[in-house]
Short mmCIF file of C-alpha atoms in Angstrom, two decimals:
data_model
loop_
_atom_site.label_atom_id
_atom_site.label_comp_id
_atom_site.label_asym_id
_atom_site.label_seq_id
_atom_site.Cartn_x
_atom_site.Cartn_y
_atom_site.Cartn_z
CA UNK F 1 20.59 -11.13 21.89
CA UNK F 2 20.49 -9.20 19.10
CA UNK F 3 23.75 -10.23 17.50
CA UNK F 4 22.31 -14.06 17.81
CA UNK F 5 19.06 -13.17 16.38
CA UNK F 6 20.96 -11.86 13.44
CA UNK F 7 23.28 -14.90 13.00
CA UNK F 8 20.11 -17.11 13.04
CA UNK F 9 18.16 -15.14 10.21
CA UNK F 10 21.13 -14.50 8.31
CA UNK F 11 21.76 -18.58 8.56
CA UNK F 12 17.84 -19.27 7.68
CA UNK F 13 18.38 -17.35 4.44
CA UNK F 14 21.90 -18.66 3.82
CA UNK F 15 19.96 -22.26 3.88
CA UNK F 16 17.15 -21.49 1.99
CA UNK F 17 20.33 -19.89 -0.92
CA UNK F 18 21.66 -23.66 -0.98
CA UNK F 19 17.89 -24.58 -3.15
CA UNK F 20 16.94 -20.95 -4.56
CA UNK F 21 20.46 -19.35 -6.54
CA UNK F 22 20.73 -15.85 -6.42
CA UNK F 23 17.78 -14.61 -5.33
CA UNK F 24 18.83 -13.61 -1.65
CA UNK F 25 17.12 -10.39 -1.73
CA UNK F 26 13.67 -12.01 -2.51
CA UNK F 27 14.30 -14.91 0.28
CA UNK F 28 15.33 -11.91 2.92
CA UNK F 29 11.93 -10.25 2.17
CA UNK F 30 10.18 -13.65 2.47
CA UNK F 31 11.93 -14.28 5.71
CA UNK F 32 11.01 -10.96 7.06
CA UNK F 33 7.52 -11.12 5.96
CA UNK F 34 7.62 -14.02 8.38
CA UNK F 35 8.86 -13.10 11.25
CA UNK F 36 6.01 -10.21 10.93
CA UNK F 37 3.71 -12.17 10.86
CA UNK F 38 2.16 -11.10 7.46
CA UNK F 39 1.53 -13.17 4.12
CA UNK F 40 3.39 -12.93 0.61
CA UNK F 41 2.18 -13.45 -2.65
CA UNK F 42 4.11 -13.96 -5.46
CA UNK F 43 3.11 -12.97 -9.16
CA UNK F 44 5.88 -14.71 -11.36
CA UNK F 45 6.06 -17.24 -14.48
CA UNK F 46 5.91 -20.86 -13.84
CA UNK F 47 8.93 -22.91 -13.38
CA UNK F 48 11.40 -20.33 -11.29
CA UNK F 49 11.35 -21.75 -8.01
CA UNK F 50 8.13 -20.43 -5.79
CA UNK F 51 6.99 -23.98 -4.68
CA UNK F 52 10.87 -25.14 -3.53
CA UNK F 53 11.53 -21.56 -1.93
CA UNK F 54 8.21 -22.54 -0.01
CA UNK F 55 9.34 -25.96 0.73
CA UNK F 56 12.74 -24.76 1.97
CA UNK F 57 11.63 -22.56 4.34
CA UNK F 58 9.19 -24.60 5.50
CA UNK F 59 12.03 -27.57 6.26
CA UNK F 60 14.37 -25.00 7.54
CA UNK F 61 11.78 -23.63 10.37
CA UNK F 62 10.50 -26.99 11.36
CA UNK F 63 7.21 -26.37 10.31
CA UNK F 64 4.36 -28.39 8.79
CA UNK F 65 3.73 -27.23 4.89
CA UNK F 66 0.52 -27.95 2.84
CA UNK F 67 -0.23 -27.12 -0.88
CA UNK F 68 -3.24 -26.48 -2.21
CA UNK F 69 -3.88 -26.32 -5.93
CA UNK F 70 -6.67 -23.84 -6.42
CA UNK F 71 -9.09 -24.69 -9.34
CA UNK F 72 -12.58 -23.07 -10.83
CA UNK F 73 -13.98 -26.27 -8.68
CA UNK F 74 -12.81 -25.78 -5.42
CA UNK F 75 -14.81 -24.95 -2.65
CA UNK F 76 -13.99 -23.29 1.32
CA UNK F 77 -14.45 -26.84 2.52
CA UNK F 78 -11.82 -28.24 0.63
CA UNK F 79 -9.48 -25.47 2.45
CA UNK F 80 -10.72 -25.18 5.94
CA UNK F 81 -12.24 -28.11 6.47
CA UNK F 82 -15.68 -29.88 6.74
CA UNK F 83 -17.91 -31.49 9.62
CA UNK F 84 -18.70 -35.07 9.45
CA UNK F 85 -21.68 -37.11 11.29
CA UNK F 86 -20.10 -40.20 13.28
CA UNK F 87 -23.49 -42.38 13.20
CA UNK F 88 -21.59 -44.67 16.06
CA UNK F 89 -21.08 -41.53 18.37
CA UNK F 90 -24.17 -39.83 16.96
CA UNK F 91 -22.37 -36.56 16.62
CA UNK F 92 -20.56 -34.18 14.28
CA UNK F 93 -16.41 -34.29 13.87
CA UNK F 94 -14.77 -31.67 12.72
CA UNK F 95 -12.20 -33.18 10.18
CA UNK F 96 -9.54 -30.40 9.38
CA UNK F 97 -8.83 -29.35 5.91
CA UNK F 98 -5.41 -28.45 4.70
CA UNK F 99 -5.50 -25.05 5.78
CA UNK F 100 -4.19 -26.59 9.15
CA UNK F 101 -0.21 -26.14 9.04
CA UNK F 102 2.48 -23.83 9.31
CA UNK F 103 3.16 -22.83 6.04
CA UNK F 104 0.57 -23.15 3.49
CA UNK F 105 1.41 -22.65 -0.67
CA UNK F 106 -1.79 -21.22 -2.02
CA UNK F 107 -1.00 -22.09 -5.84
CA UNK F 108 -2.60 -20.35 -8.31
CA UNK F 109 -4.66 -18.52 -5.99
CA UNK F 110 -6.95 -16.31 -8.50
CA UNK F 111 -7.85 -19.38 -10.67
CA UNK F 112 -10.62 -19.95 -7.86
CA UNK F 113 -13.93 -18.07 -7.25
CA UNK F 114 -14.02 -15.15 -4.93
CA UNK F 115 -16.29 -17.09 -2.26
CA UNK F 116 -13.67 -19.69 -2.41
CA UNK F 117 -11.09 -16.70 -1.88
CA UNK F 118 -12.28 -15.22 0.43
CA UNK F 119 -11.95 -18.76 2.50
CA UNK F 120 -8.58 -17.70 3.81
CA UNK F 121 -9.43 -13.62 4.90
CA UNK F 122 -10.33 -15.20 8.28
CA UNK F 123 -7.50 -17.28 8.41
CA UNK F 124 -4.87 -15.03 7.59
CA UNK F 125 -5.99 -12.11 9.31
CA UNK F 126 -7.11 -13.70 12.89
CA UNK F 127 -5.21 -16.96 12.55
CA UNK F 128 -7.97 -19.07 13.34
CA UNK F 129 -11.23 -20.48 11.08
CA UNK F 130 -15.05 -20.86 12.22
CA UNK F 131 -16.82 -23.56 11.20
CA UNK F 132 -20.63 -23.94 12.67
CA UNK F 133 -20.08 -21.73 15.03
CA UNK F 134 -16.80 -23.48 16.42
CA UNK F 135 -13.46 -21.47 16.34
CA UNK F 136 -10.60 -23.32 15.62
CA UNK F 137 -6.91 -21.99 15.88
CA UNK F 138 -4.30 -22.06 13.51
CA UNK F 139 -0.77 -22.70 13.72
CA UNK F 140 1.15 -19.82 15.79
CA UNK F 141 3.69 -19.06 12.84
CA UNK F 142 0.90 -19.75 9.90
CA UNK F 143 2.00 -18.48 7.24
CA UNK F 144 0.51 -17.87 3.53
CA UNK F 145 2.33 -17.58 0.51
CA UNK F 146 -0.20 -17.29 -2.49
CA UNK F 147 0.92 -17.65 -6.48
CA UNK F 148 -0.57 -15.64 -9.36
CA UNK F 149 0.42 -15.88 -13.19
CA UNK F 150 0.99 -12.59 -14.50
CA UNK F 151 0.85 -14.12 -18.11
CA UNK F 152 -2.41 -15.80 -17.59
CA UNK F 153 -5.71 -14.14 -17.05
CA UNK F 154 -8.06 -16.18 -19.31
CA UNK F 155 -10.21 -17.99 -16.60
CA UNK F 156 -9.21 -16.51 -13.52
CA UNK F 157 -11.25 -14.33 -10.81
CA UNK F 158 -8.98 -11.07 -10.03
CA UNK F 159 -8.13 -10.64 -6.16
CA UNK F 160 -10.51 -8.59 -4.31
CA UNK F 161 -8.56 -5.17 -2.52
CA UNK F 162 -9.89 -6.59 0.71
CA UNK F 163 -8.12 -10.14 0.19
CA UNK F 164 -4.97 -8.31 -1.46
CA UNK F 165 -4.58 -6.28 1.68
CA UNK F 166 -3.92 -9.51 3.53
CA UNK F 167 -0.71 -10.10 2.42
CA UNK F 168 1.85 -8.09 3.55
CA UNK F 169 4.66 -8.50 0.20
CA UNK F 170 3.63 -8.72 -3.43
CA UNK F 171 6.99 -10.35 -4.66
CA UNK F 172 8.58 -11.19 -7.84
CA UNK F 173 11.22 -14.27 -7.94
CA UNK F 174 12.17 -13.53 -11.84
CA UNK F 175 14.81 -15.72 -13.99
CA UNK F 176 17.97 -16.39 -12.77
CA UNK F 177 21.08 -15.06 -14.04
CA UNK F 178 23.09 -16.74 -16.09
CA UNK F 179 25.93 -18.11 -14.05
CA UNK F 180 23.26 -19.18 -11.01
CA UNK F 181 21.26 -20.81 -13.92
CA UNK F 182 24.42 -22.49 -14.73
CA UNK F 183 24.66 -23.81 -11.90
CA UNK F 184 21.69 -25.13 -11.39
CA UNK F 185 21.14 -27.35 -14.62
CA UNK F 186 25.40 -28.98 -13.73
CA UNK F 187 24.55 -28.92 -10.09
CA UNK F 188 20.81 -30.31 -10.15
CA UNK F 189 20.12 -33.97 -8.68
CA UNK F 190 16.53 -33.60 -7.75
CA UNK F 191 17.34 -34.06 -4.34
CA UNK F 192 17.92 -30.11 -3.58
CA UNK F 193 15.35 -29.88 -0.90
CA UNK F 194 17.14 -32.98 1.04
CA UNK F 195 20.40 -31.03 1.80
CA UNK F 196 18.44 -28.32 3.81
CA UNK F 197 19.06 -28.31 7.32
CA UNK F 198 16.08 -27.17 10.09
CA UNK F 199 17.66 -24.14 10.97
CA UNK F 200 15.22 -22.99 13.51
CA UNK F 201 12.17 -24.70 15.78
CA UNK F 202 8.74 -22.86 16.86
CA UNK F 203 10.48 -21.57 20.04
CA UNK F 204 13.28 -20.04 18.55
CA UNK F 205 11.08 -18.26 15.85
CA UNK F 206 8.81 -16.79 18.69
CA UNK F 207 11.69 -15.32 19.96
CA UNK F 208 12.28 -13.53 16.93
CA UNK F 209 9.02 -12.48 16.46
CA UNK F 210 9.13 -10.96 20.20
CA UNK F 211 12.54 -9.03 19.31
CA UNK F 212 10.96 -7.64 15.94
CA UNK F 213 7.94 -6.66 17.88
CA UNK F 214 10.88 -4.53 19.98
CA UNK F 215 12.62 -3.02 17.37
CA UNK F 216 12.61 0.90 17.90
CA UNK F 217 10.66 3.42 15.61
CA UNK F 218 11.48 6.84 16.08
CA UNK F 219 8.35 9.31 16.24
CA UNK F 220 10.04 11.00 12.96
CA UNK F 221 11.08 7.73 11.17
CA UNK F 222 7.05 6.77 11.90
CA UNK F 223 5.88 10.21 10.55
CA UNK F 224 8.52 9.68 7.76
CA UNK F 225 6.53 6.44 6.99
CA UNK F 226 2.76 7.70 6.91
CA UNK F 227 3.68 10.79 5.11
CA UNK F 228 4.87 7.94 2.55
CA UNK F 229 0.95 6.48 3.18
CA UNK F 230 -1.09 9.52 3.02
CA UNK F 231 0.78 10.73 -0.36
CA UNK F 232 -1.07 7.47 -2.17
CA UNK F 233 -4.20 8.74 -0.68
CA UNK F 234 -4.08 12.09 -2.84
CA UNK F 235 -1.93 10.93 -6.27
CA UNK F 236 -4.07 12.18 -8.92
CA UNK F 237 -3.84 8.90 -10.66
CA UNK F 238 -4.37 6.66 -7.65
CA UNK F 239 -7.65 5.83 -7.19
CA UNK F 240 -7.78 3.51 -3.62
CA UNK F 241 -4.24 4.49 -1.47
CA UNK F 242 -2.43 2.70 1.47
CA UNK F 243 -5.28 1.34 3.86
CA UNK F 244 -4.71 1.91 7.78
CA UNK F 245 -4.32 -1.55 7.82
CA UNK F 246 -1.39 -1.15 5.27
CA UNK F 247 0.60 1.76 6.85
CA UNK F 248 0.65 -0.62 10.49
CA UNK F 249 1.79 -3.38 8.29
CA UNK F 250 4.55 -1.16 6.67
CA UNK F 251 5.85 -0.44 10.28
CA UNK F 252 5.45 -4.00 11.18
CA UNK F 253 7.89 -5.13 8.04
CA UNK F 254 10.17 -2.27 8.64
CA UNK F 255 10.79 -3.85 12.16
CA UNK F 256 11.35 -7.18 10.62
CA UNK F 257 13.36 -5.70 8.04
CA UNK F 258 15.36 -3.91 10.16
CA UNK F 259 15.81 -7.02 12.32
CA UNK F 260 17.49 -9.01 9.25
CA UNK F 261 19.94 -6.47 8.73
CA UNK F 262 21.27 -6.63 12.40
CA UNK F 263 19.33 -3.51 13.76
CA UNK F 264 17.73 -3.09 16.28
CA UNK F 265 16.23 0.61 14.94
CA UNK F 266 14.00 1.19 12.06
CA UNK F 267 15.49 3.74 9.49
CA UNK F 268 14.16 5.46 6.48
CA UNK F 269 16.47 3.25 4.37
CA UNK F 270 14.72 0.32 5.58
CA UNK F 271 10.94 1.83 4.35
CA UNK F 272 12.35 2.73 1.33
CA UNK F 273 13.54 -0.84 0.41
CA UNK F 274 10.13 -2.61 1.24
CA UNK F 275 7.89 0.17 0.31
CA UNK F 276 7.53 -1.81 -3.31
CA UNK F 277 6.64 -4.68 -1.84
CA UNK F 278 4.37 -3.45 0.64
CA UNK F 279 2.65 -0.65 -1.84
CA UNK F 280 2.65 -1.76 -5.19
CA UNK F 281 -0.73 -4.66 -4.52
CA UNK F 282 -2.49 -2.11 -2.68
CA UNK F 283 -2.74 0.70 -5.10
CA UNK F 284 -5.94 0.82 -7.29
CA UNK F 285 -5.27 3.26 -10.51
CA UNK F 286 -7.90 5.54 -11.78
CA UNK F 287 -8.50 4.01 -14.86
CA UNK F 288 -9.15 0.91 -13.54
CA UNK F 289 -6.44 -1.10 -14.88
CA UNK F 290 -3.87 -2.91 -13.31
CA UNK F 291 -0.46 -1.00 -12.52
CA UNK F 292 2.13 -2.08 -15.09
CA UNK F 293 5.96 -2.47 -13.08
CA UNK F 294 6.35 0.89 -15.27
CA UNK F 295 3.96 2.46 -13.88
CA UNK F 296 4.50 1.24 -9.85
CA UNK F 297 8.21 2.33 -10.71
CA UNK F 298 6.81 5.73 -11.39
CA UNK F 299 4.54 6.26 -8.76
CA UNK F 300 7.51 4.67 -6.11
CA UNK F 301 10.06 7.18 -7.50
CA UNK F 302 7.10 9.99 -7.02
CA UNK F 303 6.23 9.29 -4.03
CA UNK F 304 10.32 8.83 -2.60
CA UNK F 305 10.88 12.40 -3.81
CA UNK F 306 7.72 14.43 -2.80
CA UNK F 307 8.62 13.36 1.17
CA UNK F 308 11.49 14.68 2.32
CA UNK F 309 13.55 12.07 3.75
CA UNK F 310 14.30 13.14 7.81
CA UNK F 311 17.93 13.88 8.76
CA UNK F 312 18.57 13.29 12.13
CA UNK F 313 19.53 16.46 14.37
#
């Protein structure tokens, strides 16, 4: 079971390498932020690829995929949905907003105001919205990936620490390389996205999600990992460490992590390749500013050398 589990992830991400050139390591975080469940976003530029890496792995999973462009205007309504009075039936109808699929592109996410934010915490953490008092529940495999422009600040609302502990990854696509981007301008037709193939349905990604839930963390591999946690809590120039809710969600990934790289153990390798992702959007600084990647870099490499790495007896 575990061998085909493998061969179907390492397929998903082979399809989703047809669209996205050269960026496998970014689409096997994605994927594993998946099948655990959690959320990514992605601070990048404009223009290198987050809407079609969305797109693709929405068409290779099967799933439904909404986009929703968020603007100074919008309001929750426009994401989860609004209640309508049928004067024939003399009753309220529930008419769902796009917030209803499988996997949902939040673009631009901080351009909208916090209350409008904050729309998705119940969503993405519980996998279901209320509305009047009515709970209504989501797609089993939702899934969130959010988009932030690093080089643009002027008239955007900052992520609250409560919302940015939602997502599991904080991800970076980047440029390309050369030869990939190569590629891409003699290769591109505009018809990319119609070559992938649905790689998996909902069934066979449940099963995955029940294997990752089985992969096996060694007591010392877990202590290994919230050592990692607690060290944020007392950096001198950390201000807000790892959250409980971030040190289960750094097991959780490890799993999933593990899981794409054919194991069915979690080892310190694997918490030292996602601890980036899964640290660096969680961290507040004690002057208040936002980490720079110089800084995160330093704080990683601190952090990776003050805990002893455990050697198996």
């Amino acid at each position: 079971m575990l061998e085909s589990a493998h061969t179907q992830i390492t397929s998903l991400i082979d399809e989703m390498e047809k669209v996205i050139l050269g960026k496998r390591e970014i689409l096997q975080l994605t994927v594993t932020a998946f099948l655990a469940g959690g959320h990514v976003l992605l601070e990048d530029i404009p223009g290198v690829g987050k809407t079609m890496m969305v797109k693709t792995l929405a068409k290779a999973t099967h799933g439904k995929f909404n986009r929703i462009q968020f603007t100074p205007d919008l309001l929750p309504s426009d994401i989860l949905g609004v209640s309508i009075y049928n004067t024939a039936e003399h009753r309220f109808e529930f008419h769902q907003g796009p917030v209803f699929t499988t996997v949902l592109l939040a673009d631009e996410i901080n351009r909208t105001t916090p209350r409008t934010q904050a729309a998705l915490l119940e969503a993405m953490s519980e996998k279901h919205v209320t509305i009047d008092n009515h709970t209504y529940p989501l797609d089993e495999h939702f899934f969130v990936l959010a988009t932030q422009n690093p080089l643009d600040y002027e008239g955007t609302y900052p992520l609250p620490e409560a919302q940015l502990d939602r997502f599991l990854f904080k991800l970076q696509i980047g440029y390309p390389e050369f030869t990939d981007e190569l590629n891409l301008i003699l290769n591109q037709t505009g018809h990319e996205l119609n070559r992938v193939r649905q790689i998996l349905n909902a069934s066979e990604i449940s099963q995955l999600k029940r294997i990752v839930d089985d992969i096996y963390v060694d007591p010392v591999v877990a202590r290994y990992a919230l050592q990692l946690v607690h060290v944020t809590r007392n950096h001198d120039g950390i201000a807000l460490g790892i959250s409980p809710r971030g040190s289960v969600s750094f097991i959780q990934a490890a799993k999933a992590f593990a899981l794409t790289e054919g194991r069915n153990y979690v080892t310190p390798s694997d918490l030292q390749q996602i601890l980036p992702a899964t640290f660096g959007h969680r961290l507040l600084l004690k002057s208040g500013e936002p980490a720079t990647p110089k800084q995160l870099e330093a704080i990683f490499e601190q952090l990776l050398k003050q805990v002893p790495v455990p050697v198996r007896k």
